[in-house]
Amino acid sequence: MESVKRDGRSVEFYSGDWLHIAQLWESTGHPKYDIILTAETIYRPDLYDRLLRIIKAALLPDGSAFLLTKSTYAPGGCLYDFLDAVGDMGIFRTDIQEIKCNGVVQFFVQIKWT
């Protein structure tokens, strides 16, 4: 974990297996966050549950997680399957904005508690 503090605000960066981090935070009551940022992280459908679990473990009740993503990935992941996984959990809602830049289409997904 790396932490940056400025003007009374702090930013923390984490890397590692989402499942292990989520399990640790769930068992220790780790503080939650108002904003979670992630990009290019839905490339494998078998990891959707892990990503959603870490968001569930870390997001404040009035917070938002933001995902920047392409619509599909070569390993098999795609935005629409991820959105289905979010819907299947029944605890989050999403808002999606399409972004086009120099012919490249990406999607900005906001994830909030229902």
Coordinates of C-alpha atoms in Angstrom, one line a residue:
M1 CA 0.0 0.0 0.0
E2 CA 1.2 3.5 -0.8
S3 CA -0.4 6.6 0.8
V4 CA -0.3 10.2 -0.2
K5 CA -1.6 13.0 2.1
R6 CA -2.1 16.7 1.1
D7 CA -4.3 19.5 2.4
G8 CA -6.0 17.2 4.9
R9 CA -7.0 14.6 2.2
S10 CA -5.4 11.3 1.6
V11 CA -5.1 8.9 -1.3
E12 CA -4.1 5.2 -0.9
F13 CA -3.0 2.8 -3.7
Y14 CA -3.4 -0.9 -3.4
S15 CA -2.3 -3.8 -5.5
G16 CA -2.6 -7.5 -5.1
D17 CA -5.2 -10.2 -5.3
W18 CA -8.6 -8.6 -4.8
L19 CA -10.0 -11.6 -3.0
H20 CA -7.2 -11.7 -0.4
I21 CA -7.5 -7.9 0.2
A22 CA -11.3 -8.1 0.6
Q23 CA -11.0 -11.0 3.0
L24 CA -8.5 -9.1 5.1
W25 CA -10.6 -6.0 5.2
E26 CA -13.8 -7.9 5.9
S27 CA -12.1 -9.6 8.9
T28 CA -10.4 -6.4 10.3
G29 CA -13.0 -3.8 9.7
H30 CA -10.7 -1.8 7.5
P31 CA -11.8 1.8 6.9
K32 CA -14.0 2.4 3.8
Y33 CA -13.5 4.9 0.9
D34 CA -15.8 7.4 -0.7
I35 CA -14.1 7.0 -4.1
I36 CA -12.6 3.8 -5.7
L37 CA -10.9 4.1 -9.1
T38 CA -10.1 1.1 -11.3
A39 CA -9.3 0.8 -15.0
E40 CA -9.0 -2.1 -17.5
T41 CA -9.9 -4.6 -14.7
I42 CA -12.7 -6.6 -16.3
Y43 CA -10.6 -8.6 -18.8
R44 CA -11.4 -12.0 -17.3
P45 CA -15.0 -13.0 -16.3
D46 CA -13.7 -15.3 -13.6
L47 CA -12.4 -12.3 -11.7
Y48 CA -15.7 -10.3 -11.7
D49 CA -16.7 -11.7 -8.3
R50 CA -13.3 -10.7 -6.8
L51 CA -13.5 -7.2 -8.1
L52 CA -17.1 -6.7 -6.9
R53 CA -16.2 -8.2 -3.5
I54 CA -13.4 -5.7 -2.9
I55 CA -15.7 -2.9 -4.0
K56 CA -18.3 -4.2 -1.5
A57 CA -15.7 -4.4 1.3
A58 CA -14.2 -1.0 0.6
L59 CA -17.0 1.4 -0.5
L60 CA -18.7 3.8 1.9
P61 CA -22.5 3.8 1.8
D62 CA -22.6 7.1 -0.1
G63 CA -19.5 6.4 -2.2
S64 CA -18.9 5.5 -5.8
A65 CA -16.5 3.2 -7.6
F66 CA -15.5 4.3 -11.1
L67 CA -14.3 1.8 -13.8
L68 CA -12.8 2.9 -17.1
T69 CA -13.0 0.0 -19.6
K70 CA -13.2 -1.1 -23.2
S71 CA -16.3 -3.0 -24.2
T72 CA -14.5 -6.3 -24.8
Y73 CA -11.1 -8.0 -24.0
A74 CA -9.3 -10.8 -25.8
P75 CA -9.2 -13.0 -22.7
G76 CA -13.0 -13.1 -22.8
G77 CA -14.1 -10.3 -20.5
C78 CA -16.7 -7.8 -21.7
L79 CA -18.6 -4.8 -20.3
Y80 CA -22.0 -6.4 -20.7
D81 CA -21.1 -9.6 -18.9
F82 CA -19.6 -7.5 -16.1
L83 CA -22.8 -5.5 -15.8
D84 CA -24.8 -8.7 -15.6
A85 CA -22.5 -9.8 -12.7
V86 CA -23.2 -6.5 -11.0
G87 CA -26.9 -6.9 -11.5
D88 CA -26.8 -10.5 -10.2
M89 CA -25.3 -9.3 -6.9
G90 CA -28.4 -7.1 -6.4
I91 CA -26.6 -4.5 -4.2
F92 CA -25.1 -2.1 -6.7
R93 CA -26.5 0.1 -9.5
T94 CA -24.5 1.4 -12.4
D95 CA -24.4 4.5 -14.7
I96 CA -22.5 4.2 -17.9
Q97 CA -21.0 7.0 -20.1
E98 CA -19.5 6.3 -23.5
I99 CA -16.2 8.1 -24.2
K100 CA -14.8 8.5 -27.7
C101 CA -11.3 9.8 -28.3
N102 CA -9.3 9.5 -31.5
G103 CA -11.5 6.7 -32.7
V104 CA -11.2 4.7 -29.5
V105 CA -14.4 3.9 -27.6
Q106 CA -14.2 3.3 -23.9
F107 CA -16.8 3.3 -21.1
F108 CA -16.8 5.1 -17.8
V109 CA -18.9 3.1 -15.3
Q110 CA -20.0 4.5 -12.0
I111 CA -20.9 1.8 -9.4
K112 CA -23.0 2.8 -6.4
W113 CA -25.0 1.0 -3.7
T114 CA -28.7 0.5 -4.5

